Amino acid sequence: MHTYFISDLHLSEDRPDIIQAFLDFLQQQAPKADALYILGDLFEFWIGDDDKTPVAKQVEQALKALSDKGVPSYFIHGNRDFMVGKAYAKRCGMTLLEEEKLVDLYGHKVLILHGDTLCTDDVGYQEYREVTQKLWLRRLFLLLPLFVRQKIANKIRSKSKQANTSKSLGIMDVNQQAVEQRFEGQAIDYMIHGHTHRPDIHPIKQTNNAIKYRVVLGDWYQQMSVLKIDRNGLELSAKGQLQKLELGQ
């Protein structure tokens, strides 16, 4: 058996091809797995569990069907869909996880996260993120009418796109010190995250010369990236190409 990891699908009505690709994945590949982990930005934006858009309903039904087949799905919030709540997760048969979760996977300790907390060089984004984490502000936002929340979300998306065009690629990537702190702070063998849309397998050399690995998932808009892990190793696919690593290396 094996486990799948995906992130950064950014599902929206604007890209029905990506929606269909995800639904096909849930119907054809995911049922053969031990579990499915979605590491954030499943949706392009999320303004509340009461916003029952067609895409949200399609995903809900497909994930619930996967759950009914005995395959659990787990979700870590991304920077786009951090408002996904318990009500929607329950309808999907999906388990919400904290922003950084240590899991035991085929005998290895694996730290999973969306990845935006590692991008500490992007000070502007980290300040924005700190604001969005305030529970009182989230509760206030959910009290607003749906059409108002929609307008606010559209404005935030527009500003985010404009801001990113002026940022260097280095600033929007992970900070190496932030990565190393995670490995030093707890006994982990592998780290898996998304967010940066730069799929790769990075070796991390430890002070005792041991080699650990950081695995970065790609997006689905251009790369259709999926990580498959079993007892023997892992396969990271992006743009139809595979990177392989034997577990235990």
mmCIF file of C-alpha atoms in Angstrom:
data_model
loop_
_atom_site.group_PDB
_atom_site.id
_atom_site.type_symbol
_atom_site.label_atom_id
_atom_site.label_comp_id
_atom_site.label_asym_id
_atom_site.label_seq_id
_atom_site.Cartn_x
_atom_site.Cartn_y
_atom_site.Cartn_z
ATOM 1 C CA MET A 1 0.000 0.000 0.000
ATOM 2 C CA HIS A 2 0.984 3.635 -0.268
ATOM 3 C CA THR A 3 0.082 7.168 0.806
ATOM 4 C CA TYR A 4 -0.530 10.209 -1.397
ATOM 5 C CA PHE A 5 0.350 13.853 -0.724
ATOM 6 C CA ILE A 6 -0.896 16.785 -2.803
ATOM 7 C CA SER A 7 -1.133 20.558 -2.392
ATOM 8 C CA ASP A 8 -1.729 23.815 -4.242
ATOM 9 C CA LEU A 9 -4.565 22.740 -6.512
ATOM 10 C CA HIS A 10 -6.149 26.211 -6.179
ATOM 11 C CA LEU A 11 -9.507 24.870 -7.318
ATOM 12 C CA SER A 12 -11.952 27.418 -8.715
ATOM 13 C CA GLU A 13 -14.687 27.606 -11.323
ATOM 14 C CA ASP A 14 -12.172 29.366 -13.598
ATOM 15 C CA ARG A 15 -10.318 26.087 -14.180
ATOM 16 C CA PRO A 16 -12.807 23.247 -14.741
ATOM 17 C CA ASP A 17 -9.970 21.139 -16.171
ATOM 18 C CA ILE A 18 -8.168 21.126 -12.803
ATOM 19 C CA ILE A 19 -11.412 20.307 -10.990
ATOM 20 C CA GLN A 20 -11.983 17.340 -13.296
ATOM 21 C CA ALA A 21 -8.379 16.185 -12.918
ATOM 22 C CA PHE A 22 -8.785 16.175 -9.139
ATOM 23 C CA LEU A 23 -12.105 14.335 -9.291
ATOM 24 C CA ASP A 24 -10.520 11.730 -11.583
ATOM 25 C CA PHE A 25 -7.634 11.352 -9.133
ATOM 26 C CA LEU A 26 -10.037 10.785 -6.234
ATOM 27 C CA GLN A 27 -12.023 8.202 -8.191
ATOM 28 C CA GLN A 28 -9.208 6.319 -9.918
ATOM 29 C CA GLN A 29 -5.968 6.575 -7.898
ATOM 30 C CA ALA A 30 -6.798 7.601 -4.335
ATOM 31 C CA PRO A 31 -9.020 4.556 -3.515
ATOM 32 C CA LYS A 32 -5.929 2.319 -3.758
ATOM 33 C CA ALA A 33 -4.065 4.292 -1.068
ATOM 34 C CA ASP A 34 -3.712 3.982 2.694
ATOM 35 C CA ALA A 35 -4.482 7.691 3.044
ATOM 36 C CA LEU A 36 -4.546 11.042 1.264
ATOM 37 C CA TYR A 37 -2.927 14.163 2.729
ATOM 38 C CA ILE A 38 -3.854 17.568 1.276
ATOM 39 C CA LEU A 39 -1.281 20.125 2.386
ATOM 40 C CA GLY A 40 -3.157 23.341 1.803
ATOM 41 C CA ASP A 41 -4.478 25.572 -0.978
ATOM 42 C CA LEU A 42 -6.923 22.959 -2.174
ATOM 43 C CA PHE A 43 -9.104 25.937 -3.119
ATOM 44 C CA GLU A 44 -8.103 29.243 -4.660
ATOM 45 C CA PHE A 45 -9.983 30.958 -1.824
ATOM 46 C CA TRP A 46 -12.469 30.053 0.898
ATOM 47 C CA ILE A 47 -14.862 32.519 2.474
ATOM 48 C CA GLY A 48 -16.773 30.184 4.775
ATOM 49 C CA ASP A 49 -18.303 26.734 5.037
ATOM 50 C CA ASP A 50 -21.699 28.266 4.246
ATOM 51 C CA ASP A 51 -20.544 29.277 0.760
ATOM 52 C CA LYS A 52 -21.752 26.167 -1.056
ATOM 53 C CA THR A 53 -20.334 26.775 -4.511
ATOM 54 C CA PRO A 54 -20.580 24.068 -7.198
ATOM 55 C CA VAL A 55 -16.858 23.287 -6.940
ATOM 56 C CA ALA A 56 -17.047 23.022 -3.151
ATOM 57 C CA LYS A 57 -19.979 20.611 -3.488
ATOM 58 C CA GLN A 58 -18.197 18.489 -6.100
ATOM 59 C CA VAL A 59 -15.092 18.188 -3.941
ATOM 60 C CA GLU A 60 -17.194 17.463 -0.864
ATOM 61 C CA GLN A 61 -19.012 14.609 -2.560
ATOM 62 C CA ALA A 62 -15.832 13.126 -4.023
ATOM 63 C CA LEU A 63 -13.909 13.236 -0.737
ATOM 64 C CA LYS A 64 -16.886 11.773 1.131
ATOM 65 C CA ALA A 65 -17.038 8.937 -1.419
ATOM 66 C CA LEU A 66 -13.332 8.304 -0.817
ATOM 67 C CA SER A 67 -13.920 8.241 2.941
ATOM 68 C CA ASP A 68 -16.819 5.796 2.482
ATOM 69 C CA LYS A 69 -14.386 3.486 0.664
ATOM 70 C CA GLY A 70 -12.232 3.394 3.786
ATOM 71 C CA VAL A 71 -9.507 5.799 2.663
ATOM 72 C CA PRO A 72 -9.023 8.643 5.177
ATOM 73 C CA SER A 73 -8.151 12.142 3.988
ATOM 74 C CA TYR A 74 -6.304 14.754 6.039
ATOM 75 C CA PHE A 75 -6.132 18.489 5.463
ATOM 76 C CA ILE A 76 -3.678 21.196 6.514
ATOM 77 C CA HIS A 77 -4.807 24.747 5.802
ATOM 78 C CA GLY A 78 -3.001 26.787 3.182
ATOM 79 C CA ASN A 79 -2.680 30.527 2.812
ATOM 80 C CA ARG A 80 -5.632 30.577 0.411
ATOM 81 C CA ASP A 81 -8.094 28.308 2.208
ATOM 82 C CA PHE A 82 -7.276 28.894 5.878
ATOM 83 C CA MET A 83 -10.977 29.465 6.556
ATOM 84 C CA VAL A 84 -11.996 25.884 5.760
ATOM 85 C CA GLY A 85 -13.818 24.842 8.915
ATOM 86 C CA LYS A 86 -15.018 21.826 10.830
ATOM 87 C CA ALA A 87 -18.449 21.830 9.180
ATOM 88 C CA TYR A 88 -17.079 21.434 5.661
ATOM 89 C CA ALA A 89 -14.443 18.946 6.782
ATOM 90 C CA LYS A 90 -17.155 16.833 8.398
ATOM 91 C CA ARG A 91 -19.247 16.860 5.229
ATOM 92 C CA CYS A 92 -16.156 15.668 3.336
ATOM 93 C CA GLY A 93 -15.289 12.983 5.886
ATOM 94 C CA MET A 94 -11.951 14.770 6.139
ATOM 95 C CA THR A 95 -9.784 15.330 9.238
ATOM 96 C CA LEU A 96 -8.356 18.807 9.879
ATOM 97 C CA LEU A 97 -4.780 18.880 11.157
ATOM 98 C CA GLU A 98 -2.750 21.582 12.871
ATOM 99 C CA GLU A 99 -0.482 23.758 10.719
ATOM 100 C CA GLU A 100 2.543 21.517 11.385
ATOM 101 C CA LYS A 101 1.985 17.826 12.065
ATOM 102 C CA LEU A 102 4.453 15.033 12.807
ATOM 103 C CA VAL A 103 3.235 11.703 11.442
ATOM 104 C CA ASP A 104 4.680 8.194 11.537
ATOM 105 C CA LEU A 105 4.790 6.964 7.963
ATOM 106 C CA TYR A 106 6.005 3.428 7.256
ATOM 107 C CA GLY A 107 8.405 3.609 10.189
ATOM 108 C CA HIS A 108 9.690 7.116 9.455
ATOM 109 C CA LYS A 109 8.957 10.382 11.260
ATOM 110 C CA VAL A 110 7.607 12.867 8.745
ATOM 111 C CA LEU A 111 6.836 16.540 9.383
ATOM 112 C CA ILE A 112 4.081 17.846 7.116
ATOM 113 C CA LEU A 113 3.013 21.464 6.665
ATOM 114 C CA HIS A 114 1.751 23.816 3.980
ATOM 115 C CA GLY A 115 5.106 25.585 3.780
ATOM 116 C CA ASP A 116 4.275 29.279 4.064
ATOM 117 C CA THR A 117 5.598 29.431 7.632
ATOM 118 C CA LEU A 118 9.037 28.582 6.233
ATOM 119 C CA CYS A 119 9.091 31.646 3.950
ATOM 120 C CA THR A 120 10.297 33.983 6.688
ATOM 121 C CA ASP A 121 12.170 36.311 4.304
ATOM 122 C CA ASP A 122 8.810 37.514 2.961
ATOM 123 C CA VAL A 123 8.178 39.882 5.842
ATOM 124 C CA GLY A 124 5.093 41.457 4.285
ATOM 125 C CA TYR A 125 3.390 38.115 3.850
ATOM 126 C CA GLN A 126 4.282 36.966 7.381
ATOM 127 C CA GLU A 127 2.717 40.139 8.801
ATOM 128 C CA TYR A 128 -0.427 39.482 6.749
ATOM 129 C CA ARG A 129 -0.474 35.874 7.918
ATOM 130 C CA GLU A 130 -0.241 36.921 11.562
ATOM 131 C CA VAL A 131 -3.346 39.062 11.119
ATOM 132 C CA THR A 132 -5.336 36.266 9.452
ATOM 133 C CA GLN A 133 -4.551 33.902 12.332
ATOM 134 C CA LYS A 134 -6.509 36.027 14.802
ATOM 135 C CA LEU A 135 -9.614 34.039 15.771
ATOM 136 C CA TRP A 136 -11.680 37.113 16.640
ATOM 137 C CA LEU A 137 -11.067 38.547 13.179
ATOM 138 C CA ARG A 138 -12.057 35.276 11.500
ATOM 139 C CA ARG A 139 -15.272 35.122 13.511
ATOM 140 C CA LEU A 140 -16.063 38.720 12.592
ATOM 141 C CA PHE A 141 -15.418 37.970 8.923
ATOM 142 C CA LEU A 142 -17.831 35.004 8.989
ATOM 143 C CA LEU A 143 -20.581 37.251 10.361
ATOM 144 C CA LEU A 144 -20.508 39.328 7.175
ATOM 145 C CA PRO A 145 -22.938 38.554 4.323
ATOM 146 C CA LEU A 146 -21.553 36.193 1.680
ATOM 147 C CA PHE A 147 -21.446 38.855 -1.038
ATOM 148 C CA VAL A 148 -19.364 41.125 1.201
ATOM 149 C CA ARG A 149 -16.943 38.305 2.014
ATOM 150 C CA GLN A 150 -16.671 37.582 -1.709
ATOM 151 C CA LYS A 151 -15.727 41.189 -2.441
ATOM 152 C CA ILE A 152 -13.125 41.195 0.327
ATOM 153 C CA ALA A 153 -11.625 37.915 -0.945
ATOM 154 C CA ASN A 154 -11.428 39.251 -4.511
ATOM 155 C CA LYS A 155 -9.697 42.404 -3.302
ATOM 156 C CA ILE A 156 -7.169 40.432 -1.252
ATOM 157 C CA ARG A 157 -6.437 38.122 -4.200
ATOM 158 C CA SER A 158 -5.879 41.089 -6.490
ATOM 159 C CA LYS A 159 -3.518 42.796 -4.056
ATOM 160 C CA SER A 160 -1.633 39.541 -3.494
ATOM 161 C CA LYS A 161 -1.025 39.057 -7.225
ATOM 162 C CA GLN A 162 0.212 42.634 -7.579
ATOM 163 C CA ALA A 163 2.524 42.285 -4.585
ATOM 164 C CA ASN A 164 4.020 39.006 -5.825
ATOM 165 C CA THR A 165 4.996 40.514 -9.177
ATOM 166 C CA SER A 166 7.420 42.847 -7.393
ATOM 167 C CA LYS A 167 8.964 40.211 -5.102
ATOM 168 C CA SER A 168 12.081 38.266 -5.960
ATOM 169 C CA LEU A 169 11.877 34.487 -6.288
ATOM 170 C CA GLY A 170 14.311 34.150 -3.393
ATOM 171 C CA ILE A 171 12.091 36.073 -0.995
ATOM 172 C CA MET A 172 9.091 33.882 -1.836
ATOM 173 C CA ASP A 173 11.049 30.664 -1.290
ATOM 174 C CA VAL A 174 11.726 28.986 2.057
ATOM 175 C CA ASN A 175 14.366 30.291 4.433
ATOM 176 C CA GLN A 176 17.049 27.645 4.908
ATOM 177 C CA GLN A 177 17.510 28.481 8.576
ATOM 178 C CA ALA A 178 13.774 28.038 9.179
ATOM 179 C CA VAL A 179 14.001 24.607 7.552
ATOM 180 C CA GLU A 180 17.023 23.566 9.598
ATOM 181 C CA GLN A 181 15.334 24.690 12.815
ATOM 182 C CA ARG A 182 12.501 22.234 12.185
ATOM 183 C CA PHE A 183 14.937 19.359 11.753
ATOM 184 C CA GLU A 184 16.961 20.364 14.805
ATOM 185 C CA GLY A 185 13.921 20.958 16.974
ATOM 186 C CA GLN A 186 12.484 17.460 16.758
ATOM 187 C CA ALA A 187 13.442 13.989 15.584
ATOM 188 C CA ILE A 188 12.186 13.879 12.000
ATOM 189 C CA ASP A 189 13.399 11.970 8.968
ATOM 190 C CA TYR A 190 11.554 13.842 6.241
ATOM 191 C CA MET A 191 9.721 17.114 5.744
ATOM 192 C CA ILE A 192 6.943 17.454 3.172
ATOM 193 C CA HIS A 193 5.362 20.756 2.162
ATOM 194 C CA GLY A 194 3.942 22.744 -0.748
ATOM 195 C CA HIS A 195 3.258 26.476 -1.164
ATOM 196 C CA THR A 196 6.302 27.446 -3.244
ATOM 197 C CA HIS A 197 5.225 25.488 -6.356
ATOM 198 C CA ARG A 198 8.834 24.276 -6.777
ATOM 199 C CA PRO A 199 8.707 20.465 -6.694
ATOM 200 C CA ASP A 200 11.996 18.886 -5.691
ATOM 201 C CA ILE A 201 13.727 16.607 -3.200
ATOM 202 C CA HIS A 202 16.323 18.494 -1.149
ATOM 203 C CA PRO A 203 18.937 16.689 0.990
ATOM 204 C CA ILE A 204 19.511 18.256 4.411
ATOM 205 C CA LYS A 205 22.857 17.415 5.995
ATOM 206 C CA GLN A 206 22.776 17.171 9.786
ATOM 207 C CA THR A 207 25.554 18.018 12.240
ATOM 208 C CA ASN A 208 26.195 14.280 12.727
ATOM 209 C CA ASN A 209 26.544 13.948 8.929
ATOM 210 C CA ALA A 210 23.213 12.132 8.637
ATOM 211 C CA ILE A 211 21.160 13.080 5.572
ATOM 212 C CA LYS A 212 17.495 14.004 5.915
ATOM 213 C CA TYR A 213 15.205 15.184 3.120
ATOM 214 C CA ARG A 214 12.816 18.049 2.406
ATOM 215 C CA VAL A 215 10.251 17.129 -0.243
ATOM 216 C CA VAL A 216 8.459 20.001 -1.972
ATOM 217 C CA LEU A 217 5.155 19.410 -3.744
ATOM 218 C CA GLY A 218 4.301 21.243 -6.934
ATOM 219 C CA ASP A 219 1.055 22.915 -7.923
ATOM 220 C CA TRP A 220 -1.662 21.480 -10.165
ATOM 221 C CA TYR A 221 -2.200 24.444 -12.483
ATOM 222 C CA GLN A 222 0.984 23.705 -14.421
ATOM 223 C CA GLN A 223 2.541 20.601 -12.881
ATOM 224 C CA MET A 224 -0.163 18.165 -11.680
ATOM 225 C CA SER A 225 2.196 17.232 -8.853
ATOM 226 C CA VAL A 226 1.599 14.153 -6.676
ATOM 227 C CA LEU A 227 3.840 12.551 -4.057
ATOM 228 C CA LYS A 228 3.464 8.799 -3.556
ATOM 229 C CA ILE A 229 5.153 7.106 -0.590
ATOM 230 C CA ASP A 230 5.273 3.429 0.295
ATOM 231 C CA ARG A 231 7.517 1.228 2.447
ATOM 232 C CA ASN A 232 10.248 1.165 -0.184
ATOM 233 C CA GLY A 233 10.515 4.812 -1.131
ATOM 234 C CA LEU A 234 8.853 7.810 -2.651
ATOM 235 C CA GLU A 235 7.982 9.121 -6.091
ATOM 236 C CA LEU A 236 7.434 12.821 -6.708
ATOM 237 C CA SER A 237 5.722 13.574 -10.002
ATOM 238 C CA ALA A 238 5.484 16.973 -11.678
ATOM 239 C CA LYS A 239 4.836 17.735 -15.338
ATOM 240 C CA GLY A 240 4.830 14.013 -15.998
ATOM 241 C CA GLN A 241 8.385 13.540 -14.724
ATOM 242 C CA LEU A 242 9.337 11.410 -11.710
ATOM 243 C CA GLN A 243 11.906 11.912 -8.985
ATOM 244 C CA LYS A 244 12.527 8.834 -6.854
ATOM 245 C CA LEU A 245 14.141 8.296 -3.467
ATOM 246 C CA GLU A 246 14.552 5.096 -1.494
ATOM 247 C CA LEU A 247 13.394 5.435 2.099
ATOM 248 C CA GLY A 248 16.216 4.854 4.501
ATOM 249 C CA GLN A 249 18.842 6.568 2.341
#
